Coordinates of C-alpha atoms in Angstrom, one line a residue:
M1 CA 0.0 0.0 0.0
S2 CA 1.4 3.4 -0.9
S3 CA 1.4 6.5 1.2
P4 CA -0.2 9.4 -0.8
R5 CA 0.9 13.0 -0.8
A6 CA -1.5 15.8 -1.6
V7 CA 1.0 18.3 -3.0
H8 CA 3.5 18.5 -5.9
H9 CA 6.6 20.4 -6.9
F10 CA 8.6 19.2 -3.8
V11 CA 12.0 20.8 -3.1
S12 CA 14.6 18.0 -3.2
P13 CA 17.1 17.7 -0.4
V14 CA 19.1 14.8 -2.0
K15 CA 22.4 16.7 -2.4
Q16 CA 22.3 18.3 1.0
V17 CA 21.4 15.0 2.7
D18 CA 24.1 13.0 1.0
T19 CA 26.7 15.6 1.7
G20 CA 25.7 16.1 5.3
L21 CA 25.5 12.4 6.1
W22 CA 28.8 11.3 4.6
T23 CA 30.7 14.4 5.8
L24 CA 29.6 13.6 9.4
F25 CA 30.4 10.0 8.9
A26 CA 33.9 10.8 7.7
G27 CA 34.5 12.9 10.8
A28 CA 33.3 10.1 13.1
T29 CA 35.4 7.6 11.2
T30 CA 38.5 9.7 11.6
F31 CA 38.1 10.3 15.3
L32 CA 37.2 6.6 16.0
G33 CA 40.2 5.4 14.0
V34 CA 42.6 7.6 15.9
R35 CA 41.0 6.4 19.2
I36 CA 41.6 2.8 18.3
W37 CA 45.1 3.5 17.0
C38 CA 46.0 5.3 20.2
K39 CA 44.9 2.4 22.3
L40 CA 46.6 -0.3 20.2
K41 CA 49.8 1.8 19.9
R42 CA 50.1 1.9 23.7
R43 CA 49.1 -1.8 24.0
H44 CA 46.2 -0.9 26.2
G45 CA 43.8 -3.1 24.3
L46 CA 40.2 -2.5 23.5
W47 CA 37.4 -2.6 26.1
Y48 CA 33.7 -3.0 26.0
D49 CA 33.1 0.7 25.2
D50 CA 35.4 0.4 22.2
Y51 CA 33.5 -2.6 20.8
I52 CA 30.1 -0.9 21.4
L53 CA 31.4 2.2 19.4
L54 CA 32.6 0.0 16.6
V55 CA 29.2 -1.8 16.4
C56 CA 27.5 1.7 16.5
W57 CA 29.8 2.8 13.7
L58 CA 28.8 -0.2 11.6
V59 CA 25.1 0.5 12.2
L60 CA 25.6 4.1 11.3
L61 CA 27.4 3.1 8.0
A62 CA 24.5 0.7 7.1
T63 CA 21.9 3.4 7.9
N64 CA 23.7 6.0 5.7
I65 CA 23.8 3.5 2.9
V66 CA 20.1 2.8 3.2
I67 CA 19.2 6.6 3.3
T68 CA 21.5 7.3 0.3
Y69 CA 19.6 4.5 -1.6
E70 CA 16.3 6.0 -0.6
M71 CA 17.3 9.4 -1.9
A72 CA 18.5 8.0 -5.2
N73 CA 15.4 5.8 -5.8
G74 CA 12.2 7.9 -5.3
Y75 CA 12.2 9.4 -1.9
V76 CA 11.0 12.7 -3.2
T77 CA 7.8 11.5 -4.9
K78 CA 4.1 12.0 -4.6
S79 CA 3.6 8.6 -3.0
W80 CA 5.7 5.9 -1.4
G81 CA 5.5 2.2 -2.4
D82 CA 6.0 -0.7 0.1
Q83 CA 9.7 -0.9 -0.8
M84 CA 10.3 2.7 0.1
L85 CA 8.3 2.4 3.3
M86 CA 10.3 -0.6 4.4
L87 CA 13.5 1.2 3.7
I88 CA 12.4 4.2 5.7
S89 CA 11.5 1.9 8.6
I90 CA 14.9 0.2 8.4
S91 CA 16.8 3.5 8.4
S92 CA 14.7 4.8 11.2
C93 CA 15.5 1.7 13.3
G94 CA 19.2 2.1 12.4
T95 CA 19.2 5.7 13.6
T96 CA 17.5 4.8 16.8
I97 CA 20.0 2.0 17.5
S98 CA 23.0 4.1 16.8
Q99 CA 21.7 6.9 18.9
T100 CA 21.2 4.6 21.9
W101 CA 24.4 2.6 21.6
S102 CA 26.6 5.7 21.1
K103 CA 25.4 7.0 24.5
T104 CA 25.6 3.5 26.0
A105 CA 29.3 3.3 25.1
F106 CA 30.0 6.5 27.0
A107 CA 28.1 5.3 30.0
V108 CA 30.1 2.1 29.9
T109 CA 33.3 4.2 29.8
L110 CA 32.2 6.0 33.0
L111 CA 31.5 2.7 34.7
R112 CA 35.3 2.1 34.9
I113 CA 35.9 5.2 37.0
T114 CA 32.9 5.4 39.3
D115 CA 32.1 3.9 42.7
S116 CA 29.2 1.5 43.4
L117 CA 26.6 4.2 44.1
K118 CA 27.3 6.2 40.9
K119 CA 27.4 2.9 39.0
K120 CA 23.8 2.3 39.9
G121 CA 22.9 5.6 38.3
L122 CA 24.8 4.8 35.2
W123 CA 23.1 1.4 34.9
F124 CA 19.8 3.1 35.2
C125 CA 20.8 5.4 32.2
I126 CA 21.9 2.4 30.2
V127 CA 18.8 0.3 30.9
S128 CA 16.3 3.1 30.3
L129 CA 18.0 4.2 27.0
N130 CA 18.0 0.7 25.7
A131 CA 14.4 0.1 26.8
F132 CA 13.2 3.1 24.8
M133 CA 15.2 1.9 21.9
V134 CA 13.6 -1.6 21.9
L135 CA 10.1 0.1 22.3
K136 CA 10.7 2.5 19.4
V137 CA 12.0 -0.2 17.1
F138 CA 9.0 -2.4 17.9
M139 CA 6.7 0.5 17.1
N140 CA 8.3 1.0 13.7
W141 CA 7.1 -2.4 12.6
A142 CA 3.6 -2.5 14.2
Q143 CA 0.3 -1.6 12.6
Y144 CA -1.5 1.5 13.7
C145 CA -5.2 1.4 14.5
N146 CA -7.5 3.3 12.1
E147 CA -4.5 4.4 10.0
S148 CA -4.8 3.0 6.5
S149 CA -1.2 4.0 5.6
Y150 CA 0.1 1.7 8.4
Q151 CA -1.7 -1.5 7.5
N152 CA 1.0 -2.9 5.2
Y153 CA 1.5 -6.6 4.8
W154 CA 5.1 -6.4 6.0
R155 CA 4.1 -5.0 9.4
M156 CA 3.4 -7.2 12.4
Q157 CA -0.1 -8.8 12.1
G158 CA -2.7 -9.6 14.7
F159 CA -2.7 -6.4 16.7
C160 CA -2.5 -2.6 16.3
L161 CA -1.2 0.3 18.3
D162 CA -2.8 3.7 18.9
Y163 CA -1.2 6.2 16.6
V164 CA -1.3 9.1 19.1
A165 CA 0.2 6.9 21.9
V166 CA 3.0 5.8 19.5
S167 CA 3.8 9.5 18.6
R168 CA 3.9 10.5 22.2
T169 CA 6.1 7.6 23.1
K170 CA 8.6 8.4 20.4
A171 CA 8.6 12.0 21.4
A172 CA 9.2 11.0 25.0
G173 CA 12.1 8.8 23.9
N174 CA 13.7 11.7 22.0
I175 CA 13.4 13.9 25.1
W176 CA 14.8 11.2 27.3
N177 CA 17.8 11.0 24.9
I178 CA 18.4 14.7 25.4
V179 CA 18.2 14.4 29.2
M180 CA 20.7 11.5 29.2
D181 CA 23.1 13.6 27.1
F182 CA 23.1 16.3 29.8
V183 CA 23.4 13.7 32.6
L184 CA 26.3 11.8 31.0
A185 CA 28.0 15.1 30.2
L186 CA 27.9 16.2 33.9
Y187 CA 28.9 12.8 35.3
P188 CA 32.7 13.3 34.8
W189 CA 32.6 16.4 37.0
M190 CA 31.2 14.4 39.9
V191 CA 33.8 11.6 39.4
I192 CA 37.0 13.2 38.3
W193 CA 36.9 16.3 40.6
K194 CA 37.5 14.0 43.6
L195 CA 40.7 12.6 42.2
K196 CA 44.1 13.6 43.6
I197 CA 45.4 15.3 40.5
S198 CA 46.1 19.0 39.8
K199 CA 43.3 21.4 39.3
W200 CA 44.1 22.2 35.7
E201 CA 44.3 18.5 34.9
K202 CA 40.8 18.1 36.4
I203 CA 39.4 20.9 34.4
G204 CA 41.0 19.7 31.2
L205 CA 39.9 16.1 31.6
C206 CA 36.4 17.0 32.7
G207 CA 36.1 19.5 29.9
T208 CA 37.0 16.9 27.2
M209 CA 34.8 14.2 28.7
S210 CA 31.9 16.7 29.0
L211 CA 31.8 17.7 25.4
G212 CA 28.7 15.7 25.1
I213 CA 26.9 18.8 26.3
V214 CA 27.3 20.1 22.8
V215 CA 25.5 17.0 21.5
A216 CA 22.8 17.6 24.0
V217 CA 22.3 21.1 22.7
I218 CA 22.2 19.9 19.1
S219 CA 19.6 17.3 20.1
A220 CA 17.5 19.9 21.9
V221 CA 17.6 22.2 18.9
R222 CA 16.7 19.4 16.5
Q223 CA 13.8 18.3 18.7
S224 CA 12.5 21.9 18.9
W225 CA 12.8 22.2 15.1
M226 CA 11.0 18.9 14.5
D227 CA 8.1 19.8 16.8
S228 CA 7.5 23.0 14.8
P229 CA 4.2 22.8 12.8
A230 CA 6.0 24.1 9.7
T231 CA 8.3 21.1 9.6
S232 CA 5.4 18.5 9.3
N233 CA 3.2 20.5 6.9
Y234 CA 2.7 18.7 3.5
D235 CA 3.8 21.6 1.4
D236 CA 6.6 22.0 -1.2
W237 CA 9.2 21.9 1.6
Y238 CA 8.0 18.8 3.3
F239 CA 10.7 16.4 2.0
W240 CA 13.3 19.1 2.5
H241 CA 12.4 19.2 6.2
Q242 CA 12.3 15.5 6.5
G243 CA 15.7 15.1 4.7
L244 CA 17.4 17.7 7.0
S245 CA 16.0 15.9 10.0
M246 CA 18.0 12.8 8.9
V247 CA 21.2 15.0 9.0
W248 CA 20.3 16.3 12.4
Y249 CA 19.9 12.7 13.8
S250 CA 23.2 11.7 12.2
A251 CA 24.9 14.8 13.7
E252 CA 23.7 13.6 17.1
V253 CA 25.2 10.1 16.6
T254 CA 28.5 11.2 15.0
G255 CA 28.9 14.0 17.6
T256 CA 28.5 11.5 20.4
I257 CA 31.1 9.2 18.9
M258 CA 33.6 12.0 18.3
V259 CA 33.4 13.6 21.8
Q260 CA 34.1 10.2 23.3
C261 CA 37.3 9.9 21.3
I262 CA 38.8 13.2 22.3
P263 CA 39.8 12.2 25.9
V264 CA 41.7 9.2 24.5
M265 CA 43.5 11.4 22.0
R266 CA 44.8 13.8 24.8
P267 CA 48.0 11.7 25.4
L268 CA 48.7 11.8 21.7
L269 CA 48.4 15.6 21.6
G270 CA 50.7 15.7 24.7
E271 CA 53.3 13.6 23.0
M272 CA 53.2 15.9 19.9
K273 CA 53.5 19.0 22.2
T274 CA 56.5 17.4 24.0
S275 CA 58.1 16.4 20.7
L276 CA 57.8 19.9 19.3
A277 CA 59.2 21.4 22.5
S278 CA 62.2 19.0 22.4
R279 CA 62.8 19.9 18.8
R280 CA 62.8 23.6 19.6
L281 CA 65.2 22.9 22.5
A282 CA 67.5 21.0 20.1
D283 CA 67.4 23.9 17.6
A284 CA 68.1 26.4 20.3
E285 CA 71.1 24.4 21.6
D286 CA 72.4 24.0 18.1
G287 CA 72.0 27.8 17.5
R288 CA 73.9 28.6 20.7
S289 CA 76.8 26.3 19.6
I290 CA 77.1 27.9 16.2
T291 CA 77.0 31.4 17.8
G292 CA 79.7 30.5 20.3
E293 CA 81.9 29.1 17.5
M294 CA 81.4 32.2 15.4
K295 CA 82.4 34.5 18.3
R296 CA 85.5 32.4 19.0
Q297 CA 86.5 32.5 15.3
E298 CA 86.0 36.3 15.3
S299 CA 88.1 36.6 18.4
T300 CA 90.8 34.5 16.8
R301 CA 90.7 36.6 13.6
S302 CA 90.9 39.9 15.6
T303 CA 94.1 38.8 17.4
P304 CA 97.2 40.4 15.8
L305 CA 99.3 37.8 14.0
R306 CA 102.9 38.0 13.0
P307 CA 103.7 37.2 9.4
S308 CA 104.7 33.6 9.1
T309 CA 105.3 31.2 6.3
T310 CA 104.4 28.1 8.4
V311 CA 100.9 26.6 8.7
D312 CA 99.1 27.4 12.0
H313 CA 98.4 23.8 13.0
D314 CA 97.1 24.8 16.4
T315 CA 94.3 26.9 14.9
E316 CA 93.3 24.2 12.5
N317 CA 93.3 21.6 15.2
F318 CA 91.1 23.9 17.4
I319 CA 88.6 24.5 14.6
L320 CA 88.4 20.7 13.8
A321 CA 88.0 19.9 17.4
E322 CA 85.3 22.4 17.8
L323 CA 83.4 21.2 14.8
Q324 CA 83.7 17.6 16.0
S325 CA 82.4 18.7 19.4
Q326 CA 79.5 20.5 17.8
A327 CA 78.6 17.4 15.7
Q328 CA 78.7 15.2 18.9
R329 CA 76.4 17.6 20.7
K330 CA 74.0 17.6 17.8
S331 CA 74.0 13.8 17.6
R332 CA 73.3 13.6 21.3
M333 CA 70.5 16.1 21.0
V334 CA 68.8 14.2 18.2
S335 CA 69.0 11.0 20.2
H336 CA 67.3 12.8 23.1
V337 CA 64.5 14.1 20.8
S338 CA 63.6 10.6 19.5
L339 CA 61.9 9.6 22.7
T340 CA 59.5 6.7 23.1
P341 CA 56.0 7.4 24.4
S342 CA 56.9 6.0 27.9
E343 CA 60.0 8.3 28.1
V344 CA 57.9 11.3 27.1
D345 CA 55.4 10.4 29.9
R346 CA 58.3 10.2 32.4
A347 CA 59.6 13.5 31.2
I348 CA 56.2 15.1 31.6
E349 CA 55.8 13.7 35.1
A350 CA 59.3 14.8 36.1
S351 CA 58.7 18.3 34.9
R352 CA 55.9 18.7 37.4
T353 CA 58.4 18.6 40.3
K354 CA 61.6 20.0 38.8
P355 CA 62.8 21.5 35.6
L356 CA 63.1 19.0 32.7
E357 CA 66.7 17.9 32.4
W358 CA 68.2 16.7 29.2
P359 CA 69.3 14.0 28.7
L360 CA 67.0 11.9 30.8
S361 CA 68.9 9.9 33.4
G362 CA 66.5 6.9 33.4
N363 CA 65.7 7.5 37.1
E364 CA 62.7 9.7 36.5
P365 CA 59.3 9.0 38.2
P366 CA 57.1 6.4 36.6
V367 CA 54.4 7.2 34.1
I368 CA 51.3 9.1 35.2
G369 CA 48.9 6.2 35.3
S370 CA 51.2 3.9 37.3
S371 CA 52.2 6.5 39.8
R372 CA 48.6 6.9 41.0
A373 CA 47.6 3.3 40.8
G374 CA 48.0 2.9 44.5
G375 CA 46.4 6.2 45.4

């Protein structure tokens, strides 16, 4: 059974939807790839939250493929056939699942750093989010009472649901998603602020782990926009509004994935900063050596010399020795710059208690994570 539309001359959102979906997906893929690479590079291994994010990424990929196929095969038409209606239900379910599991992954991450009381609150968030997900997926495949457009053969037979109740339940689920975004964004402040680390480290870590507040704002704006009467009117802009809503939903999912990857990327950014600082230190040391040599050479040239027909072997030996000394210093500095990640961590930790000394002696404090393991 087809779903009729009463108006014509619809504005097509195909290009905007395809561009928006795949641009957001590329961003999420990049961030997630760097997250996985950082964990494997440090031999930390993957945990449950990583696997949930990977599954969420696969669901998002499949959903984007289905939506792209919809757009290319008659989404913007006067009526929808059964095939198109099935594809829309599939993509709607994919969006709902990826929404829920992206938030679930972050809640699972927080489970690792919370005590027993706060864990109960996180489990409530996880269970309630997934309960709404199952309910909304179930509703997508049910028949609606007294609604001829929802009596298709491929829907579940033998019962029907009230259309108004379904609409309210879906709206409640969307609002609950927004509430959970705010709750999960504030959770790190309750947990990390009690740790025995410096104030600025607390602010930095809490800030990166609370970027989900941006996703919450995006979700709230999207929901307000979707509830606007102009969005659901069957006018020339109907499909445009529906298409942009797909981009809004995708932005929520991809944003949730990306903000979870940023805290894991902080050590990588720290290594890059330390490497650049070490390189600048090496360049400065090299510059001082060259300047000192030039001054000594200038001093030697300014000294009055008596005419002589013999070769000044002492001066030549001095210059050769100085050049050799300079090369040795440069070689040592290059070897100090090429630090392993663990050496960089030790250098950063040592710099908190005393100025960084080069070269590292090997007796520096242990890495950050292990130094607080017993605290």
